Amino acid sequence: MMKNQTMAIPPYSTKTKKGFVYNLLKYKVFYLMSLPALLYFFVFHYIPFVGILLAFKEYKPVQGIAGIFFGNWVGFAHFQKFFESYYFTRVFFNTLIISGYKLLFGFPAPIILALLLNEIRSSVFKRIAQTVSYLPHFLSWVVVSSLMFIILSPSTGLLEWFFNLLHIEPVYVLGSSTYFRTILVISEIWKTVGYSSIIFLAAIAGVDEEMYEAATIDGANRFQKIMYITIPSIKDMIIIVFILNIAGILNAGFEQIYLLYSPVVYDVSDVIDTYVFREGLVRLNYGFGTAIGLTKSVIALLLIIATNKIARRFGSGSLW
């Protein structure tokens, strides 16, 4: 009778050393699919990095592309000029205030809309509500600004009718320093809230339905389910989106502001991007404009690193 013999089986290891060429050939289809996106970022986002040199040079348009490399080196003169400028305080704080308002009121808006849409039981009405809320996203700011001018006109617009109804003296809100920022925030939320809610609706769709069933058995109402199941389940997504918004806090919305503002409201609406546009493209101070844009980018990078580090320290979701 033969004794049972056990064969030694080598432990299974998931770590396999494969070269770059092997992976490239194995996943060539996926690399080919991503190639257009990689080319786009390389051509339009990485090659223009060379233009950062303009921030440290005295560039003149007549020098052409050669001026980027062979222009007179001025070091940090453009940065010093910006920090000592009268406009620095105005454009910096206007950018922070407008972006802060948009973050304060605009960031919770798509989350609230997603929670409300998730509670709609009629599938037909839910689809209609989603479609209506998404539509403004596909309108350009040129169209939206034209609508704002028409609606807010103190002589022929809808706002004029409202003022007459209340027997109030008409006010041109787009020319008022008191109301201009409010109009920016409201129009921004109206245009972006529907489309921004998609990512939160997708996160909500991934919540385990058994948790809701268990909560129903325990007697929880809809509001309690939202507070104790839905929101905690999408917390990581909320934090990631918040970090990305913090990184863009210096992007107050150039196109929106440029199309709506006028010199009479510069004191409350002139932001870094509009100032860069006037200095860099209108007045042809390319080096000075590049220095301002680079300053803004560095600050945004520091903000996203700091916010991500804080999120990781508190054990919440983070980008890396």
mmCIF file of C-alpha atoms in Angstrom:
data_model
loop_
_atom_site.group_PDB
_atom_site.id
_atom_site.type_symbol
_atom_site.label_atom_id
_atom_site.label_comp_id
_atom_site.label_asym_id
_atom_site.label_seq_id
_atom_site.Cartn_x
_atom_site.Cartn_y
_atom_site.Cartn_z
ATOM 1 C CA MET A 1 0.000 0.000 0.000
ATOM 2 C CA MET A 2 1.471 3.349 -1.078
ATOM 3 C CA LYS A 3 1.638 6.065 1.418
ATOM 4 C CA ASN A 4 -0.025 9.344 0.548
ATOM 5 C CA GLN A 5 2.674 11.724 -0.464
ATOM 6 C CA THR A 6 2.135 15.465 -0.330
ATOM 7 C CA MET A 7 3.805 17.524 -2.957
ATOM 8 C CA ALA A 8 5.235 20.852 -1.945
ATOM 9 C CA ILE A 9 3.452 23.594 -3.823
ATOM 10 C CA PRO A 10 5.382 26.841 -4.145
ATOM 11 C CA PRO A 11 3.580 29.818 -2.674
ATOM 12 C CA TYR A 12 1.645 31.840 -5.219
ATOM 13 C CA SER A 13 2.994 35.286 -5.778
ATOM 14 C CA THR A 14 1.079 38.103 -7.437
ATOM 15 C CA LYS A 15 4.243 40.067 -7.992
ATOM 16 C CA THR A 16 5.503 39.448 -11.494
ATOM 17 C CA LYS A 17 8.277 41.439 -13.019
ATOM 18 C CA LYS A 18 7.290 42.524 -16.488
ATOM 19 C CA GLY A 19 9.028 45.100 -18.587
ATOM 20 C CA PHE A 20 7.532 48.250 -20.081
ATOM 21 C CA VAL A 21 7.621 46.825 -23.591
ATOM 22 C CA TYR A 22 5.725 43.699 -22.459
ATOM 23 C CA ASN A 23 2.956 45.785 -20.874
ATOM 24 C CA LEU A 24 2.883 48.088 -23.863
ATOM 25 C CA LEU A 25 2.312 45.182 -26.234
ATOM 26 C CA LYS A 26 -0.155 43.441 -23.946
ATOM 27 C CA TYR A 27 -2.350 46.514 -23.447
ATOM 28 C CA LYS A 28 -1.662 48.147 -26.813
ATOM 29 C CA VAL A 29 -5.376 48.612 -27.529
ATOM 30 C CA PHE A 30 -5.890 50.631 -24.371
ATOM 31 C CA TYR A 31 -2.786 52.724 -25.022
ATOM 32 C CA LEU A 32 -4.019 53.460 -28.532
ATOM 33 C CA MET A 33 -7.400 54.528 -27.153
ATOM 34 C CA SER A 34 -5.713 56.940 -24.727
ATOM 35 C CA LEU A 35 -3.275 58.263 -27.344
ATOM 36 C CA PRO A 36 -5.482 61.201 -28.553
ATOM 37 C CA ALA A 37 -5.950 62.419 -24.976
ATOM 38 C CA LEU A 38 -2.222 62.079 -24.256
ATOM 39 C CA LEU A 39 -1.380 64.015 -27.418
ATOM 40 C CA TYR A 40 -3.870 66.725 -26.490
ATOM 41 C CA PHE A 41 -2.348 67.246 -23.042
ATOM 42 C CA PHE A 42 1.185 67.110 -24.450
ATOM 43 C CA VAL A 43 0.555 69.662 -27.207
ATOM 44 C CA PHE A 44 -1.722 72.090 -25.373
ATOM 45 C CA HIS A 45 -0.621 71.683 -21.737
ATOM 46 C CA TYR A 46 3.023 70.582 -21.642
ATOM 47 C CA ILE A 47 4.634 72.289 -24.639
ATOM 48 C CA PRO A 48 3.243 75.707 -23.516
ATOM 49 C CA PHE A 49 5.277 75.303 -20.304
ATOM 50 C CA VAL A 50 8.101 76.871 -22.300
ATOM 51 C CA GLY A 51 6.137 80.121 -22.210
ATOM 52 C CA ILE A 52 6.720 80.360 -18.453
ATOM 53 C CA LEU A 53 10.121 81.822 -19.356
ATOM 54 C CA LEU A 54 8.306 85.006 -20.376
ATOM 55 C CA ALA A 55 7.633 85.712 -16.700
ATOM 56 C CA PHE A 56 11.367 86.264 -16.213
ATOM 57 C CA LYS A 57 12.135 88.121 -19.444
ATOM 58 C CA GLU A 58 11.445 91.479 -21.039
ATOM 59 C CA TYR A 59 9.627 90.143 -24.081
ATOM 60 C CA LYS A 60 8.588 92.170 -27.100
ATOM 61 C CA PRO A 61 6.193 90.801 -29.749
ATOM 62 C CA VAL A 62 8.558 91.797 -32.581
ATOM 63 C CA GLN A 63 11.070 89.253 -31.231
ATOM 64 C CA GLY A 64 8.783 86.372 -32.159
ATOM 65 C CA ILE A 65 9.309 82.909 -30.686
ATOM 66 C CA ALA A 66 13.051 83.570 -30.392
ATOM 67 C CA GLY A 67 12.305 86.225 -27.779
ATOM 68 C CA ILE A 68 11.129 83.518 -25.379
ATOM 69 C CA PHE A 69 14.665 82.129 -25.241
ATOM 70 C CA PHE A 70 16.863 85.110 -26.081
ATOM 71 C CA GLY A 71 14.958 88.032 -24.561
ATOM 72 C CA ASN A 72 16.527 90.186 -21.858
ATOM 73 C CA TRP A 73 16.478 88.400 -18.494
ATOM 74 C CA VAL A 74 14.817 90.528 -15.774
ATOM 75 C CA GLY A 75 14.493 87.939 -13.000
ATOM 76 C CA PHE A 76 11.633 88.611 -10.580
ATOM 77 C CA ALA A 77 11.059 92.195 -11.721
ATOM 78 C CA HIS A 78 7.584 91.418 -13.125
ATOM 79 C CA PHE A 79 6.546 89.697 -9.894
ATOM 80 C CA GLN A 80 7.796 92.614 -7.810
ATOM 81 C CA LYS A 81 5.925 95.045 -10.054
ATOM 82 C CA PHE A 82 2.700 93.085 -9.591
ATOM 83 C CA PHE A 83 2.989 92.811 -5.803
ATOM 84 C CA GLU A 84 3.745 96.534 -5.493
ATOM 85 C CA SER A 85 0.999 97.537 -7.912
ATOM 86 C CA TYR A 86 -2.142 99.358 -6.811
ATOM 87 C CA TYR A 87 -4.198 96.704 -8.587
ATOM 88 C CA PHE A 88 -2.715 93.751 -6.691
ATOM 89 C CA THR A 89 -4.881 94.153 -3.593
ATOM 90 C CA ARG A 90 -8.003 94.841 -5.627
ATOM 91 C CA VAL A 91 -7.774 91.937 -8.064
ATOM 92 C CA PHE A 92 -6.516 89.463 -5.449
ATOM 93 C CA PHE A 93 -9.258 90.113 -2.918
ATOM 94 C CA ASN A 94 -11.966 90.408 -5.588
ATOM 95 C CA THR A 95 -10.901 86.979 -6.860
ATOM 96 C CA LEU A 96 -11.015 85.471 -3.373
ATOM 97 C CA ILE A 97 -14.363 87.073 -2.509
ATOM 98 C CA ILE A 98 -16.133 86.085 -5.733
ATOM 99 C CA SER A 99 -14.673 82.561 -5.704
ATOM 100 C CA GLY A 100 -15.463 82.266 -1.995
ATOM 101 C CA TYR A 101 -19.103 83.173 -2.599
ATOM 102 C CA LYS A 102 -19.331 80.695 -5.462
ATOM 103 C CA LEU A 103 -17.766 77.983 -3.296
ATOM 104 C CA LEU A 104 -19.952 78.775 -0.295
ATOM 105 C CA PHE A 105 -23.239 78.769 -2.191
ATOM 106 C CA GLY A 106 -22.352 76.866 -5.361
ATOM 107 C CA PHE A 107 -20.598 73.838 -3.880
ATOM 108 C CA PRO A 108 -23.554 72.535 -1.774
ATOM 109 C CA ALA A 109 -26.079 73.270 -4.548
ATOM 110 C CA PRO A 110 -25.380 70.192 -6.771
ATOM 111 C CA ILE A 111 -25.199 67.958 -3.689
ATOM 112 C CA ILE A 112 -28.611 69.156 -2.527
ATOM 113 C CA LEU A 113 -30.035 68.801 -6.045
ATOM 114 C CA ALA A 114 -28.679 65.247 -6.329
ATOM 115 C CA LEU A 115 -30.224 64.319 -2.977
ATOM 116 C CA LEU A 116 -33.570 65.793 -4.018
ATOM 117 C CA LEU A 117 -33.525 64.046 -7.410
ATOM 118 C CA ASN A 118 -32.693 60.761 -5.710
ATOM 119 C CA GLU A 119 -35.829 61.086 -3.580
ATOM 120 C CA ILE A 120 -38.149 61.492 -6.569
ATOM 121 C CA ARG A 121 -40.135 58.297 -7.020
ATOM 122 C CA SER A 122 -41.697 59.103 -10.405
ATOM 123 C CA SER A 123 -39.144 58.073 -13.028
ATOM 124 C CA VAL A 124 -40.782 60.267 -15.697
ATOM 125 C CA PHE A 125 -40.722 63.405 -13.571
ATOM 126 C CA LYS A 126 -37.185 62.597 -12.439
ATOM 127 C CA ARG A 127 -35.929 62.410 -16.040
ATOM 128 C CA ILE A 128 -37.682 65.661 -16.905
ATOM 129 C CA ALA A 129 -36.209 67.406 -13.864
ATOM 130 C CA GLN A 130 -32.717 66.148 -14.688
ATOM 131 C CA THR A 131 -32.980 67.244 -18.323
ATOM 132 C CA VAL A 132 -34.205 70.718 -17.389
ATOM 133 C CA SER A 133 -31.415 71.164 -14.835
ATOM 134 C CA TYR A 134 -28.735 69.966 -17.291
ATOM 135 C CA LEU A 135 -29.723 72.251 -20.201
ATOM 136 C CA PRO A 136 -28.122 75.516 -18.965
ATOM 137 C CA HIS A 137 -24.712 73.808 -18.925
ATOM 138 C CA PHE A 138 -24.802 73.503 -22.714
ATOM 139 C CA LEU A 139 -25.416 77.232 -23.175
ATOM 140 C CA SER A 140 -22.284 79.297 -23.666
ATOM 141 C CA TRP A 141 -21.602 82.243 -21.391
ATOM 142 C CA VAL A 142 -22.182 84.479 -24.411
ATOM 143 C CA VAL A 143 -25.793 83.290 -24.573
ATOM 144 C CA VAL A 144 -26.240 83.390 -20.793
ATOM 145 C CA SER A 145 -24.809 86.904 -20.535
ATOM 146 C CA SER A 146 -27.131 88.071 -23.320
ATOM 147 C CA LEU A 147 -30.083 86.636 -21.412
ATOM 148 C CA MET A 148 -28.880 88.389 -18.260
ATOM 149 C CA PHE A 149 -28.700 91.734 -20.065
ATOM 150 C CA ILE A 150 -32.205 91.242 -21.450
ATOM 151 C CA ILE A 151 -33.765 90.112 -18.165
ATOM 152 C CA LEU A 152 -31.983 92.646 -15.953
ATOM 153 C CA SER A 153 -32.466 95.663 -18.176
ATOM 154 C CA PRO A 154 -33.967 98.484 -16.035
ATOM 155 C CA SER A 155 -35.992 99.803 -18.969
ATOM 156 C CA THR A 156 -37.261 96.820 -20.967
ATOM 157 C CA GLY A 157 -36.377 93.729 -18.956
ATOM 158 C CA LEU A 158 -38.309 91.479 -16.614
ATOM 159 C CA LEU A 159 -36.664 93.178 -13.655
ATOM 160 C CA GLU A 160 -38.170 96.511 -14.746
ATOM 161 C CA TRP A 161 -41.649 94.973 -14.592
ATOM 162 C CA PHE A 162 -40.900 93.649 -11.105
ATOM 163 C CA PHE A 163 -39.740 97.069 -9.904
ATOM 164 C CA ASN A 164 -42.862 98.699 -11.318
ATOM 165 C CA LEU A 165 -45.030 96.091 -9.624
ATOM 166 C CA LEU A 166 -43.510 96.981 -6.256
ATOM 167 C CA HIS A 167 -43.422 100.719 -7.092
ATOM 168 C CA ILE A 168 -39.636 100.786 -6.674
ATOM 169 C CA GLU A 169 -37.204 102.943 -8.602
ATOM 170 C CA PRO A 170 -35.560 100.700 -11.251
ATOM 171 C CA VAL A 171 -31.912 99.797 -10.589
ATOM 172 C CA TYR A 172 -29.426 98.566 -13.191
ATOM 173 C CA VAL A 173 -27.995 95.709 -11.124
ATOM 174 C CA LEU A 174 -25.219 94.910 -13.619
ATOM 175 C CA GLY A 175 -23.939 98.435 -13.143
ATOM 176 C CA SER A 176 -24.253 98.386 -9.366
ATOM 177 C CA SER A 177 -21.314 97.474 -7.138
ATOM 178 C CA THR A 178 -23.822 96.323 -4.514
ATOM 179 C CA TYR A 179 -25.576 93.684 -6.614
ATOM 180 C CA PHE A 180 -23.014 92.652 -9.237
ATOM 181 C CA ARG A 181 -21.365 89.848 -7.241
ATOM 182 C CA THR A 182 -24.793 88.468 -6.328
ATOM 183 C CA ILE A 183 -25.690 88.265 -10.016
ATOM 184 C CA LEU A 184 -22.417 86.432 -10.717
ATOM 185 C CA VAL A 185 -23.111 83.812 -8.048
ATOM 186 C CA ILE A 186 -26.751 83.268 -9.018
ATOM 187 C CA SER A 187 -26.011 82.922 -12.742
ATOM 188 C CA GLU A 188 -23.081 80.569 -12.021
ATOM 189 C CA ILE A 189 -25.252 78.286 -9.882
ATOM 190 C CA TRP A 190 -28.097 78.318 -12.406
ATOM 191 C CA LYS A 191 -25.759 77.337 -15.244
ATOM 192 C CA THR A 192 -23.705 74.641 -13.493
ATOM 193 C CA VAL A 193 -25.827 73.073 -10.741
ATOM 194 C CA GLY A 194 -27.537 70.461 -12.915
ATOM 195 C CA TYR A 195 -24.463 69.178 -14.711
ATOM 196 C CA SER A 196 -22.370 69.211 -11.519
ATOM 197 C CA SER A 197 -24.947 67.036 -9.773
ATOM 198 C CA ILE A 198 -24.257 64.107 -12.143
ATOM 199 C CA ILE A 199 -21.161 62.969 -10.255
ATOM 200 C CA PHE A 200 -23.059 62.955 -6.952
ATOM 201 C CA LEU A 201 -26.003 61.099 -8.489
ATOM 202 C CA ALA A 202 -23.544 58.469 -9.707
ATOM 203 C CA ALA A 203 -22.081 58.189 -6.201
ATOM 204 C CA ILE A 204 -25.553 57.861 -4.688
ATOM 205 C CA ALA A 205 -26.419 55.118 -7.176
ATOM 206 C CA GLY A 206 -23.588 53.051 -5.700
ATOM 207 C CA VAL A 207 -25.008 53.088 -2.162
ATOM 208 C CA ASP A 208 -26.128 49.640 -1.007
ATOM 209 C CA GLU A 209 -29.938 49.382 -1.118
ATOM 210 C CA GLU A 210 -29.911 46.952 1.818
ATOM 211 C CA MET A 211 -28.860 49.828 4.062
ATOM 212 C CA TYR A 212 -32.018 51.719 3.142
ATOM 213 C CA GLU A 213 -34.141 48.600 3.673
ATOM 214 C CA ALA A 214 -32.626 48.058 7.109
ATOM 215 C CA ALA A 215 -33.235 51.719 7.979
ATOM 216 C CA THR A 216 -36.865 51.410 6.860
ATOM 217 C CA ILE A 217 -37.341 48.397 9.141
ATOM 218 C CA ASP A 218 -35.862 50.433 12.002
ATOM 219 C CA GLY A 219 -38.429 53.160 11.354
ATOM 220 C CA ALA A 220 -36.176 55.800 9.767
ATOM 221 C CA ASN A 221 -37.873 58.452 7.644
ATOM 222 C CA ARG A 222 -36.514 59.874 4.387
ATOM 223 C CA PHE A 223 -34.633 62.734 6.016
ATOM 224 C CA GLN A 224 -32.929 60.387 8.450
ATOM 225 C CA LYS A 225 -31.909 58.078 5.599
ATOM 226 C CA ILE A 226 -30.334 61.035 3.810
ATOM 227 C CA MET A 227 -28.480 62.246 6.908
ATOM 228 C CA TYR A 228 -27.264 58.871 8.209
ATOM 229 C CA ILE A 229 -26.907 56.755 5.052
ATOM 230 C CA THR A 230 -26.698 58.756 1.814
ATOM 231 C CA ILE A 231 -24.443 61.616 2.864
ATOM 232 C CA PRO A 232 -21.949 59.454 4.826
ATOM 233 C CA SER A 233 -21.812 57.021 1.891
ATOM 234 C CA ILE A 234 -20.802 59.748 -0.591
ATOM 235 C CA LYS A 235 -18.551 61.615 1.855
ATOM 236 C CA ASP A 236 -15.331 60.682 0.061
ATOM 237 C CA MET A 237 -16.685 61.941 -3.267
ATOM 238 C CA ILE A 238 -17.786 65.203 -1.642
ATOM 239 C CA ILE A 239 -14.308 65.726 -0.180
ATOM 240 C CA ILE A 240 -12.543 65.011 -3.482
ATOM 241 C CA VAL A 241 -14.763 67.492 -5.339
ATOM 242 C CA PHE A 242 -14.208 70.028 -2.558
ATOM 243 C CA ILE A 243 -10.421 69.667 -2.876
ATOM 244 C CA LEU A 244 -10.647 70.264 -6.628
ATOM 245 C CA ASN A 245 -12.813 73.335 -6.021
ATOM 246 C CA ILE A 246 -10.305 74.692 -3.526
ATOM 247 C CA ALA A 247 -7.578 74.273 -6.145
ATOM 248 C CA GLY A 248 -9.638 76.420 -8.506
ATOM 249 C CA ILE A 249 -10.566 79.085 -5.967
ATOM 250 C CA LEU A 250 -8.469 81.632 -7.869
ATOM 251 C CA ASN A 251 -10.508 80.896 -11.015
ATOM 252 C CA ALA A 252 -13.356 83.306 -10.397
ATOM 253 C CA GLY A 253 -14.757 82.735 -13.892
ATOM 254 C CA PHE A 254 -13.040 84.892 -16.501
ATOM 255 C CA GLU A 255 -15.530 84.401 -19.334
ATOM 256 C CA GLN A 256 -18.571 85.116 -17.169
ATOM 257 C CA ILE A 257 -17.089 88.230 -15.578
ATOM 258 C CA TYR A 258 -15.591 89.558 -18.806
ATOM 259 C CA LEU A 259 -18.951 89.370 -20.586
ATOM 260 C CA LEU A 260 -20.946 90.930 -17.734
ATOM 261 C CA TYR A 261 -18.716 93.539 -16.129
ATOM 262 C CA SER A 262 -18.025 97.135 -17.095
ATOM 263 C CA PRO A 263 -15.630 99.843 -15.826
ATOM 264 C CA VAL A 264 -18.249 101.130 -13.351
ATOM 265 C CA VAL A 265 -18.033 97.863 -11.381
ATOM 266 C CA TYR A 266 -14.285 97.230 -11.692
ATOM 267 C CA ASP A 267 -13.882 97.876 -7.974
ATOM 268 C CA VAL A 268 -15.859 94.698 -7.135
ATOM 269 C CA SER A 269 -15.455 92.609 -10.299
ATOM 270 C CA ASP A 270 -11.903 93.042 -11.567
ATOM 271 C CA VAL A 271 -10.182 89.710 -10.858
ATOM 272 C CA ILE A 272 -6.771 88.219 -11.612
ATOM 273 C CA ASP A 273 -7.842 86.708 -14.946
ATOM 274 C CA THR A 274 -9.398 89.923 -16.292
ATOM 275 C CA TYR A 275 -6.338 91.885 -15.162
ATOM 276 C CA VAL A 276 -4.035 89.402 -16.912
ATOM 277 C CA PHE A 277 -6.138 89.745 -20.063
ATOM 278 C CA ARG A 278 -5.896 93.533 -20.076
ATOM 279 C CA GLU A 279 -2.176 93.605 -19.291
ATOM 280 C CA GLY A 280 -1.047 90.626 -21.352
ATOM 281 C CA LEU A 281 -3.206 90.798 -24.462
ATOM 282 C CA VAL A 282 -4.654 94.308 -24.645
ATOM 283 C CA ARG A 283 -1.522 96.215 -23.549
ATOM 284 C CA LEU A 284 0.864 93.561 -24.922
ATOM 285 C CA ASN A 285 2.794 93.210 -21.645
ATOM 286 C CA TYR A 286 3.334 89.492 -22.184
ATOM 287 C CA GLY A 287 6.044 89.069 -19.567
ATOM 288 C CA PHE A 288 4.071 90.900 -16.891
ATOM 289 C CA GLY A 289 0.877 88.964 -17.708
ATOM 290 C CA THR A 290 2.731 85.642 -17.642
ATOM 291 C CA ALA A 291 4.196 86.483 -14.226
ATOM 292 C CA ILE A 292 0.729 87.166 -12.808
ATOM 293 C CA GLY A 293 -0.648 83.941 -14.267
ATOM 294 C CA LEU A 294 2.297 81.953 -12.896
ATOM 295 C CA THR A 295 1.760 83.455 -9.441
ATOM 296 C CA LYS A 296 -1.853 82.369 -9.555
ATOM 297 C CA SER A 297 -0.924 78.829 -10.625
ATOM 298 C CA VAL A 298 1.641 78.440 -7.842
ATOM 299 C CA ILE A 299 -0.876 79.581 -5.220
ATOM 300 C CA ALA A 300 -3.473 77.138 -6.600
ATOM 301 C CA LEU A 301 -0.925 74.289 -6.436
ATOM 302 C CA LEU A 302 -0.099 75.095 -2.809
ATOM 303 C CA LEU A 303 -3.809 75.216 -1.939
ATOM 304 C CA ILE A 304 -4.570 71.799 -3.434
ATOM 305 C CA ILE A 305 -1.550 70.222 -1.701
ATOM 306 C CA ALA A 306 -2.511 71.743 1.669
ATOM 307 C CA THR A 307 -6.190 70.791 1.353
ATOM 308 C CA ASN A 308 -5.337 67.239 0.304
ATOM 309 C CA LYS A 309 -2.927 66.880 3.230
ATOM 310 C CA ILE A 310 -5.574 68.100 5.689
ATOM 311 C CA ALA A 311 -8.107 65.640 4.253
ATOM 312 C CA ARG A 312 -5.661 62.747 4.642
ATOM 313 C CA ARG A 313 -4.826 63.750 8.209
ATOM 314 C CA PHE A 314 -8.482 63.532 9.190
ATOM 315 C CA GLY A 315 -8.782 60.134 7.492
ATOM 316 C CA SER A 316 -11.140 61.314 4.776
ATOM 317 C CA GLY A 317 -11.019 60.897 1.024
ATOM 318 C CA SER A 318 -8.153 62.514 -0.841
ATOM 319 C CA LEU A 319 -6.700 62.789 -4.338
ATOM 320 C CA TRP A 320 -3.466 60.980 -3.445
#
